[in-house]
XYZ file of C-alpha atoms in Angstrom:
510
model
C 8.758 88.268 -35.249
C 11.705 89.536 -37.494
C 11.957 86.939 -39.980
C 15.427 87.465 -40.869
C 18.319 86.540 -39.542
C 21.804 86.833 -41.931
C 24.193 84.624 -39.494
C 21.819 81.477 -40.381
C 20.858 82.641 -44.116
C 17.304 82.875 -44.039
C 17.438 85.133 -46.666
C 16.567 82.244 -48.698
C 13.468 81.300 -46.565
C 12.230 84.757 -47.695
C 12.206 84.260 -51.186
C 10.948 86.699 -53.952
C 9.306 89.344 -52.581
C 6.366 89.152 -54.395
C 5.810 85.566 -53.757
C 5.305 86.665 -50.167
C 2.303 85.647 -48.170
C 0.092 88.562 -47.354
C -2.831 88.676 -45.663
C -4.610 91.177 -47.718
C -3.910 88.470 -50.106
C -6.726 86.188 -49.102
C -9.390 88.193 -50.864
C -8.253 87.492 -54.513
C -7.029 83.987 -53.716
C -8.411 81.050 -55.677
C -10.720 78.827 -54.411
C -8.014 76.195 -54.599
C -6.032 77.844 -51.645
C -8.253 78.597 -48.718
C -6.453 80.676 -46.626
C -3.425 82.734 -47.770
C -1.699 83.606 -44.167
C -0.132 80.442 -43.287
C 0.238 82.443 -39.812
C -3.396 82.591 -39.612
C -5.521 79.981 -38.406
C -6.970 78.378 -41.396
C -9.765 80.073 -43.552
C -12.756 77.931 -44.839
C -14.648 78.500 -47.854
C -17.447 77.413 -49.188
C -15.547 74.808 -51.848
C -12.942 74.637 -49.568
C -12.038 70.770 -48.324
C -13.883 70.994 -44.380
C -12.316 69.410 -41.581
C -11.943 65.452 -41.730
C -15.386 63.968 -41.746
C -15.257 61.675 -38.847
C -18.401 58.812 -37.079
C -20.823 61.695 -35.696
C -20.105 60.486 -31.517
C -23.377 59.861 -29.899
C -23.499 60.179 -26.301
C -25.862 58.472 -23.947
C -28.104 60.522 -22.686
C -26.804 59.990 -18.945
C -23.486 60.988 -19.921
C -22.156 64.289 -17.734
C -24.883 65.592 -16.352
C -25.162 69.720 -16.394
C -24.694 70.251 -12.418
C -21.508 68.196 -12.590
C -20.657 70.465 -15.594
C -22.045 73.489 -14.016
C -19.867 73.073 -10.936
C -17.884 75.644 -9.997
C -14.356 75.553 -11.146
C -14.320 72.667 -13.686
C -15.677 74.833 -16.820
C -15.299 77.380 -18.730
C -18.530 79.293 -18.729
C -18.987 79.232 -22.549
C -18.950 75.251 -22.251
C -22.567 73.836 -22.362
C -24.362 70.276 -21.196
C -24.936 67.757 -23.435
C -22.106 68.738 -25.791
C -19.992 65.729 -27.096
C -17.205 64.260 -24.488
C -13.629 65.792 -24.599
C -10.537 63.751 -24.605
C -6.908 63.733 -23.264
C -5.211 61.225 -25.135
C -1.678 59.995 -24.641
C 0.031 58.292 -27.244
C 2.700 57.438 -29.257
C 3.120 58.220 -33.026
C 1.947 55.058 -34.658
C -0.218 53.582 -32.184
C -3.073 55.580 -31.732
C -3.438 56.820 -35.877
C -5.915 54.524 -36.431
C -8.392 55.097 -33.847
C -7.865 59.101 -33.705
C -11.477 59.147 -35.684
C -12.554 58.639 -32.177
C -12.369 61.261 -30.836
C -14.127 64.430 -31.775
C -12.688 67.415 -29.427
C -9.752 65.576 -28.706
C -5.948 66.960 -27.420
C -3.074 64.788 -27.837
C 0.147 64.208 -25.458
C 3.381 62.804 -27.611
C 6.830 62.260 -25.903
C 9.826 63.646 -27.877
C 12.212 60.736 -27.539
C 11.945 58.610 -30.178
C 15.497 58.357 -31.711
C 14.138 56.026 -34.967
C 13.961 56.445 -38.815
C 14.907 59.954 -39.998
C 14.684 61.500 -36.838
C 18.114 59.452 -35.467
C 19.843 61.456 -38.337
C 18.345 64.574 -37.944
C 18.901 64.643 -34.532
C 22.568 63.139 -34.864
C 23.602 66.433 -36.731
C 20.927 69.044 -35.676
C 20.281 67.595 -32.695
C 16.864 69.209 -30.402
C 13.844 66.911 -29.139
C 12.487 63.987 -31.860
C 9.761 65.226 -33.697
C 8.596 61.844 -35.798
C 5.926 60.773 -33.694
C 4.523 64.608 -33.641
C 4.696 64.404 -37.841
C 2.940 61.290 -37.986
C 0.288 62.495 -35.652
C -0.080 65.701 -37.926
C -0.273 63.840 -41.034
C -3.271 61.700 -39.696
C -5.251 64.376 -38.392
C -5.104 66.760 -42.187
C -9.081 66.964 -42.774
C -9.892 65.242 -45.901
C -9.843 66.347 -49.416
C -10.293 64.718 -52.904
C -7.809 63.375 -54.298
C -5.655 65.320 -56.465
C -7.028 68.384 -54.781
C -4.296 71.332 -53.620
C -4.527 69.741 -49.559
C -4.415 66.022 -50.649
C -0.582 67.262 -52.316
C 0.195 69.037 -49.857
C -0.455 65.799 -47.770
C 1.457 63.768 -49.865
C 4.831 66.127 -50.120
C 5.005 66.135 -46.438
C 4.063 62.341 -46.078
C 6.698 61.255 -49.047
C 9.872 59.713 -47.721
C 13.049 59.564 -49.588
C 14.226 55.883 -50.468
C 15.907 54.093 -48.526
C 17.645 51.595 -51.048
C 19.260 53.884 -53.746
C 22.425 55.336 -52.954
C 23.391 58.255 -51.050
C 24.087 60.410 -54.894
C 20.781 59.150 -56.412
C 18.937 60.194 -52.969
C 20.652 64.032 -52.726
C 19.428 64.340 -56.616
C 16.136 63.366 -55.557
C 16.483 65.605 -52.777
C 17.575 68.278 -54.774
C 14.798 68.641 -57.264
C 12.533 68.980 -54.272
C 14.630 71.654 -52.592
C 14.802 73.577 -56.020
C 11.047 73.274 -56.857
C 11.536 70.770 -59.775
C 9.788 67.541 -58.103
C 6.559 66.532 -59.467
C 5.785 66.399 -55.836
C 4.778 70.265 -56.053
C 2.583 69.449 -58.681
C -1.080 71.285 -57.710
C 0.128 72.803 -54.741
C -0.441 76.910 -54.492
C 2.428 79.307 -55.094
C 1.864 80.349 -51.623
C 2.390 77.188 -49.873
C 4.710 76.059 -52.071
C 7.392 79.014 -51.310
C 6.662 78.607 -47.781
C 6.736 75.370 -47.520
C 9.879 75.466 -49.928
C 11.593 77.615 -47.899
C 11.950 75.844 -44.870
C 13.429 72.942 -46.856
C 15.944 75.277 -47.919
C 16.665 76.746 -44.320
C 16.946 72.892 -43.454
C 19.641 72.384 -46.721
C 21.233 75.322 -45.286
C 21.575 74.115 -41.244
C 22.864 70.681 -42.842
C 25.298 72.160 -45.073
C 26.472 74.245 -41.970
C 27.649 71.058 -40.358
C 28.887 69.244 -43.639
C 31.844 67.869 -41.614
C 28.666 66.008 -40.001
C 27.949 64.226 -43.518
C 24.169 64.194 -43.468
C 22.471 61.357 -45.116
C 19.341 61.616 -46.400
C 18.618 57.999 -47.450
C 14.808 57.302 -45.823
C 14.523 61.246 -44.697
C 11.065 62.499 -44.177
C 10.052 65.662 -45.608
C 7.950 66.313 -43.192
C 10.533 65.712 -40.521
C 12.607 68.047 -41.972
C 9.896 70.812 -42.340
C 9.014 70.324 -38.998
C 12.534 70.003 -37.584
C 13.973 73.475 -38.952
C 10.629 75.074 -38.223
C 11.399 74.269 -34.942
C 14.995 75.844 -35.187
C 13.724 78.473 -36.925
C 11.234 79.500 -34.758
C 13.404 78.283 -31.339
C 10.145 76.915 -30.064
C 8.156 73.052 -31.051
C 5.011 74.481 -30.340
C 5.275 77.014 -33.016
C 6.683 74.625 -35.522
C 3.666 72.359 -35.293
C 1.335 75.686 -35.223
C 3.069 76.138 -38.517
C 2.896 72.700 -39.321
C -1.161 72.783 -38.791
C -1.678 76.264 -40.642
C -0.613 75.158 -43.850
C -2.661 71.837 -43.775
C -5.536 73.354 -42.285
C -5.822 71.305 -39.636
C -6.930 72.236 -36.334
C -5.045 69.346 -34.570
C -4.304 70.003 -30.646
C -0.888 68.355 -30.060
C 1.177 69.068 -27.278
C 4.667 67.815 -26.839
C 4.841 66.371 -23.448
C 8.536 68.257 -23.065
C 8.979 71.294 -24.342
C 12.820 71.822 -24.890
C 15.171 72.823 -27.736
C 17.355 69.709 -26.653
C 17.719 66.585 -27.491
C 15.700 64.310 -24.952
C 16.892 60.842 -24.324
C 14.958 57.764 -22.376
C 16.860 54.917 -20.732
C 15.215 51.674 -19.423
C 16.462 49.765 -16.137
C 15.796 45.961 -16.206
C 14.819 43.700 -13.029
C 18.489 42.438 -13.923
C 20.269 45.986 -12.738
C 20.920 46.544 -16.476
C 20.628 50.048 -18.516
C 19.585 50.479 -21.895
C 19.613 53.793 -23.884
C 17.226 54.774 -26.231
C 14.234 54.748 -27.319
C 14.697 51.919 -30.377
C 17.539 50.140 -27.944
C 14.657 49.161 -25.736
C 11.767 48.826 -28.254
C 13.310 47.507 -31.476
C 17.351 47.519 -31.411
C 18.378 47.447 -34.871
C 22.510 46.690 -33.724
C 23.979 46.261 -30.851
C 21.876 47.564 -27.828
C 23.916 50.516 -25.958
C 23.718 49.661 -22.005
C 26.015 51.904 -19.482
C 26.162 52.185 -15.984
C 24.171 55.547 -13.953
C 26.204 57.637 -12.987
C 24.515 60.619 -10.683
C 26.527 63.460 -9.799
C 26.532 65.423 -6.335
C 23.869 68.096 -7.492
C 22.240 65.302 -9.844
C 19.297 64.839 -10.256
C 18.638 68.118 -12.438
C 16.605 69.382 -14.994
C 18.314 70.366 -17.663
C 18.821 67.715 -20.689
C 22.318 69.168 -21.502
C 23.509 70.033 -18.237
C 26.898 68.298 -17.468
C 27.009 67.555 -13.832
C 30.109 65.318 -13.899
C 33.569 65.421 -15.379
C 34.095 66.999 -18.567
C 33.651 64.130 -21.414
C 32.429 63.171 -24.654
C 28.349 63.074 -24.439
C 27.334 59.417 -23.889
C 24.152 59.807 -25.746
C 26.674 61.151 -28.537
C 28.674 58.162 -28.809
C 25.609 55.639 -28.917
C 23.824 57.471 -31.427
C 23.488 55.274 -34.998
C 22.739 57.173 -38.495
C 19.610 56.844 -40.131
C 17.692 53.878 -37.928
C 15.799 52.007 -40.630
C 13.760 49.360 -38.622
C 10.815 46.668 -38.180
C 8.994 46.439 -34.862
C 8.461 43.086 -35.750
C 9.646 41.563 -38.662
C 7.903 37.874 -39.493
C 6.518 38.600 -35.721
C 9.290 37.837 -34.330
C 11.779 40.233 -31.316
C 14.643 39.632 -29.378
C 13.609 39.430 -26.084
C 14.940 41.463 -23.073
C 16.911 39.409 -21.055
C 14.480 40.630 -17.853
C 11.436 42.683 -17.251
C 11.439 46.473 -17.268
C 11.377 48.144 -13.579
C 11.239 51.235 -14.639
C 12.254 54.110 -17.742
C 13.873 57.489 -16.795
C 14.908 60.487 -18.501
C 18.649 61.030 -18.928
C 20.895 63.856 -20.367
C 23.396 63.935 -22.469
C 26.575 62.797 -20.593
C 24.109 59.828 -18.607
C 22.645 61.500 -15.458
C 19.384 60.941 -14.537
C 17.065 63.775 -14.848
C 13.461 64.660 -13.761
C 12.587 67.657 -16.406
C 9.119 69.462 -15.803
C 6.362 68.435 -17.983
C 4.724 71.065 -20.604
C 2.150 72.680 -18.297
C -0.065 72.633 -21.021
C -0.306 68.937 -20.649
C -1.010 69.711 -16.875
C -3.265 72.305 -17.784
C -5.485 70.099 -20.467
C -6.053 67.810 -17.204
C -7.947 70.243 -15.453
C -10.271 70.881 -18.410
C -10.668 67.397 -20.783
C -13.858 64.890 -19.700
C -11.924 61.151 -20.761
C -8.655 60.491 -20.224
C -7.472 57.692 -22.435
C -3.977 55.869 -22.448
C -3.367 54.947 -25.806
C -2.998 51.311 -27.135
C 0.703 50.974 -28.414
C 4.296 50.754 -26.920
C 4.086 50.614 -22.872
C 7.066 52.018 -21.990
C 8.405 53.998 -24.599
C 5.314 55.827 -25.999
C 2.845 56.490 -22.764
C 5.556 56.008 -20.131
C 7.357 58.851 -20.962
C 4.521 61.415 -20.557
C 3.767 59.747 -17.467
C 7.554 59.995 -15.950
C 7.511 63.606 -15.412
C 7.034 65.280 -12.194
C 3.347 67.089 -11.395
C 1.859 64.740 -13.951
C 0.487 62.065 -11.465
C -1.247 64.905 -9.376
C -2.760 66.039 -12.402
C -4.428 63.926 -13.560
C -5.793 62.017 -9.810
C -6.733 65.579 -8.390
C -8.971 66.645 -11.673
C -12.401 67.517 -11.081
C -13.172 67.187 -14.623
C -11.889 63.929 -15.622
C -14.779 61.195 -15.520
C -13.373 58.138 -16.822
C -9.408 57.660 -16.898
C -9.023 54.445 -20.072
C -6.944 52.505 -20.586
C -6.813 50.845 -23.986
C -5.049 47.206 -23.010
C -2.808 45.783 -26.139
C -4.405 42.645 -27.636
C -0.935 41.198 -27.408
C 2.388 42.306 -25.828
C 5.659 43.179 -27.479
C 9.284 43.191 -26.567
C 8.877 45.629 -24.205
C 6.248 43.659 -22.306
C 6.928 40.106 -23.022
C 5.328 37.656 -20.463
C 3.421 40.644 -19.415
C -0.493 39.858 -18.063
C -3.300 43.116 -17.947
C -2.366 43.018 -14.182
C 1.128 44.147 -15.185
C 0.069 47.242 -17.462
C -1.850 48.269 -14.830
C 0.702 48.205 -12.120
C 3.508 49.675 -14.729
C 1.210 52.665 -15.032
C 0.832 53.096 -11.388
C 4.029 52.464 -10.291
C 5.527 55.486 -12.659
C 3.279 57.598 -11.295
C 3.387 57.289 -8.158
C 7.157 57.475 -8.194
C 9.091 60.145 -5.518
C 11.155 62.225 -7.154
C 14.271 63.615 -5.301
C 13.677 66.963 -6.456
C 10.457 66.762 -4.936
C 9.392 68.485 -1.354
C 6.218 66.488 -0.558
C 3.918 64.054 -2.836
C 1.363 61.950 -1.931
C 0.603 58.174 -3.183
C -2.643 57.600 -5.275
C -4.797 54.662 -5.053
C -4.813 52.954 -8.471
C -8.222 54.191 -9.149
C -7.349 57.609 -8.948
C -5.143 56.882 -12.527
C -6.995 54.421 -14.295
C -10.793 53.915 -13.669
C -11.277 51.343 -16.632
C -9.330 48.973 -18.286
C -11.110 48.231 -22.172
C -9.542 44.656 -23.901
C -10.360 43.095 -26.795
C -12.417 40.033 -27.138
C -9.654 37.375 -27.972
C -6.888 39.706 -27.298
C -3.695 37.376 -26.438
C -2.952 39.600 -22.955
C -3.304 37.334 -20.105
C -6.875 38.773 -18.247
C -7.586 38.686 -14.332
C -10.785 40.589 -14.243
C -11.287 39.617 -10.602
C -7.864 41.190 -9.917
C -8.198 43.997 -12.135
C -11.358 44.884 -10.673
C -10.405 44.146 -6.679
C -8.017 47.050 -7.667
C -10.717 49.540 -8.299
C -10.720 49.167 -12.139
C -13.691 48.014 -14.223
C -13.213 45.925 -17.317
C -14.668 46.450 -20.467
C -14.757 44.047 -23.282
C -15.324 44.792 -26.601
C -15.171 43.065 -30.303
C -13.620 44.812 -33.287
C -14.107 43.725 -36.680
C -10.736 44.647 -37.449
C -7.631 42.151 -37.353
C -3.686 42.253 -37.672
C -3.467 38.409 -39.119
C -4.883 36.486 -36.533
C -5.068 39.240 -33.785
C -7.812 41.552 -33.058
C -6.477 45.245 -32.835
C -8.672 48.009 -32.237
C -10.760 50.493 -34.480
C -12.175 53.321 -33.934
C -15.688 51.954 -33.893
C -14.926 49.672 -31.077
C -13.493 52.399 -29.505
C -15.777 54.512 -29.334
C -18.309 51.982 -28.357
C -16.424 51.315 -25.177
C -16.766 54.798 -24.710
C -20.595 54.783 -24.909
C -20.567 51.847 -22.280
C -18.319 53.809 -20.165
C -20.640 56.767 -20.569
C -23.796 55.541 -20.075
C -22.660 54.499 -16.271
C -22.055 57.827 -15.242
């Protein structure tokens, strides 16, 4: 790949030649920079911080037994019995950080649409697909080093967030030493990195001052956001960006976007009441006014393009409900607005409000046919693991896969605004019902028995979700109870030890 391109003025993002990153370079490198090619995958050395130490996993020993892993069509040859369980976990950004510790060979499935914090600005004047959830998840899964070592800065420059209280001049100073290499933030970080790193943030000064009319604020910007946003322009391609993204940390996170698109990708929610909302934090946490609007399909609608306008010429609805900036609470003192009805259902639109049904990343698909647990993520129903769920080929996926063995679902120990009033029976159906969902653009599906989605349902002992286990389990779906020692105030939440103890239970039925 040329790295150069003069119309965009990249020329900064190359730098001095000589601080350019060679691979022959890796020989005489410190021991303080493993790996010298961030376009590499990372090098390990002896003094080098390993991968994030993490609870060895234990399996039972009648977990998946060798014929079933034997069978034809279901492994890769080089795969081998007994070897720890794989996971497919689908998530949101906050959600699942704290349990990620368990899960050992684990690929994660994040949807692209949240439109909160930094990534409302960013994508307000750079537009593409949100890409905070994907940082966060890349942040929690850096291996760990000492602190004060050259990873553990690395870790905090792209983890530090601009304030959000000073004004707009004291923030673009701030912002400005970074940029420029003066921040104390680069403080034990190698040259290499550093320029790299450095020159992406100063690709992403140059896209923002391209569209100064635009009048970018960076009060509460991410710096890892931006890295990862103009990687991602840079490179034309997501994927890529958080290749680059896992290079430099030396991570070997598998995160797949559940969309892969250069556009931005929006999520409405229809109420019981026949009422729209747009947005991700419209339905979740609304911060002003919530934006509702009426669907509007055109002739050849639905389609699958998110900037394809089917209807007459006009300014971009998504466009003129977009707010600067989003600084939020989910909860703040515990308490939400409520939605003035239940959700039926969330739906993809584009950006002049036509309802779309874009493909999934067949990667996702892909990771079906090959991962032993499936696990749906505690966190927000329907705007984290709803949208990975609402795209078409995804239900077949994952109830036609020979390799999955246990399909989870990790039941919130106490519901939010998007699920007030909701009972496990509810989560459940929610689940289902997306799924199993006809799409117009579709020639023939078929209809799944619950079962074929989720297999077990794992709650909390003294979780505050309303719990049917003779319903849950007349639908084909065993329950699982477990304790975790850890608590949000009064509310049990879960842990990764508790987690991965269900997972033993689950296991050890097989």
């Amino acid at each position: 790949m040329a790295l150069s391109r003069s119309d965009h003025g990249v020329s900064a993002f190359l730098g001095d030649p000589n601080q350019t990153v060679r691979s022959n370079h890796r020989t005489r490198q410190s021991a303080d920079s493993p790996g010298s090619s961030v376009f590499d995958l990372p090098v390990y050395q002896a003094d080098t911080p390993n991968l994030e130490s993490r609870p060895p996993f234990l399996p039972p020993s009648t977990s998946l037994s060798e014929t079933e892993r034997d069978s034809p069509g279901t492994r890769s040859p080089s795969d081998t019995p007994n070897t720890e369980p794989s996971f497919l976990v689908i998530s949101g950004g906050t959600g699942c950080n704290s349990i990620c510790s368990a899960f050992g060979d684990a690929c994660y499935v994040l949807p692209v649409s949240d439109d909160g914090g930094s990534s409302s600005e960013i994508i307000r004047v750079l537009g593409g697909p949100s890409i905070g959830d994907i940082r966060s998840r890349l942040l929690r899964l850096i291996p760990f080093s000492p602190p004060g070592s050259p990873l553990d800065r690395i870790r905090s420059l792209l983890a530090y967030r601009l304030s959000a209280d000073s004004s707009e001049r004291e923030v673009r100073d701030e912002w400005r030493d970074i940029v420029e290499g003066r921040s104390p933030l680069w403080g034990g970080i190698p040259p290499d990195r550093k320029e790299v790193i450095r020159g992406f943030l100063v690709y992403f000064e140059s896209e923002v001052l391209r569209r100064a009319q635009k009048n970018f604020s960076f009060r509460n910007g991410s710096v890892g956001n931006y890295f990862l946003a103009v990687a991602r322009i840079f490179f034309r391609s997501l994927p890529s960006a958080i290749f680059l993204f896992s290079s430099i940390t030396n991570s070997q996170a598998n995160i797949i976007p559940v969309v892969v698109t250069n556009h931005t990708v929006t999520i409405a929610a229809e109420l019981e009441s026949g009422r729209n909302i747009v947005g991700q934090c419209n339905i979740s946490h609304p911060v002003n006014s919530e934006t509702s609007f009426s669907l509007t399909p055109g002739p050849t609608s639905p389609v699958d393009e998110f900037d394809a306008d089917v209807g007459p010429r006009a300014v971009p609805m998504t466009e003129r409900s977009r707010t600067p900036n989003l600084v939020f609470s989910k909860a703040e003192n515990g308490r939400e607005e409520p939605l003035d009805s239940k959700i039926s259902r969330v739906f993809y639109i584009n950006t002049y409000g036509h309802e779309i049904h874009p493909s999934p990343n067949q990667d996702f698909l892909a990771q079906c046919a090959c991962k032993d647990i499936l696990v749906y993520s505690c966190g927000s129903l329907w705007t984290s693991i709803i949208p990975c769920l609402a795209l078409k080929g995804v239900a077949s996926a994952i109830a036609r896969s020979r390799t999955l063995k246990a399909k989870i679902l990790l039941l919130n120990s106490r519901n939010d605004r998007e699920t007030g009033g909701y009972t496990a029976v509810d989560y459940v159906s929610a689940i289902t019902r997306t799924l199993n969902a006809h799409y117009e653009s579709q020639s023939a599906y078929t209809t799944f028995p619950i079962s074929a989605y989720i297999t077990h349902l794992v709650h909390l002992k003294g979780g505050l979700v309303p719990l049917d286990v003779g319903r849950i389990t007349a639908m084909g779906v065993r329950c699982v109870e477990i304790e975790s020692a850890k608590a949000c105030g009064e509310d049990p939440v879960f842990d990764a030890e508790c987690v991965q103890d269900a997972v033993r239970i689950i296991l050890s039925e097989r």
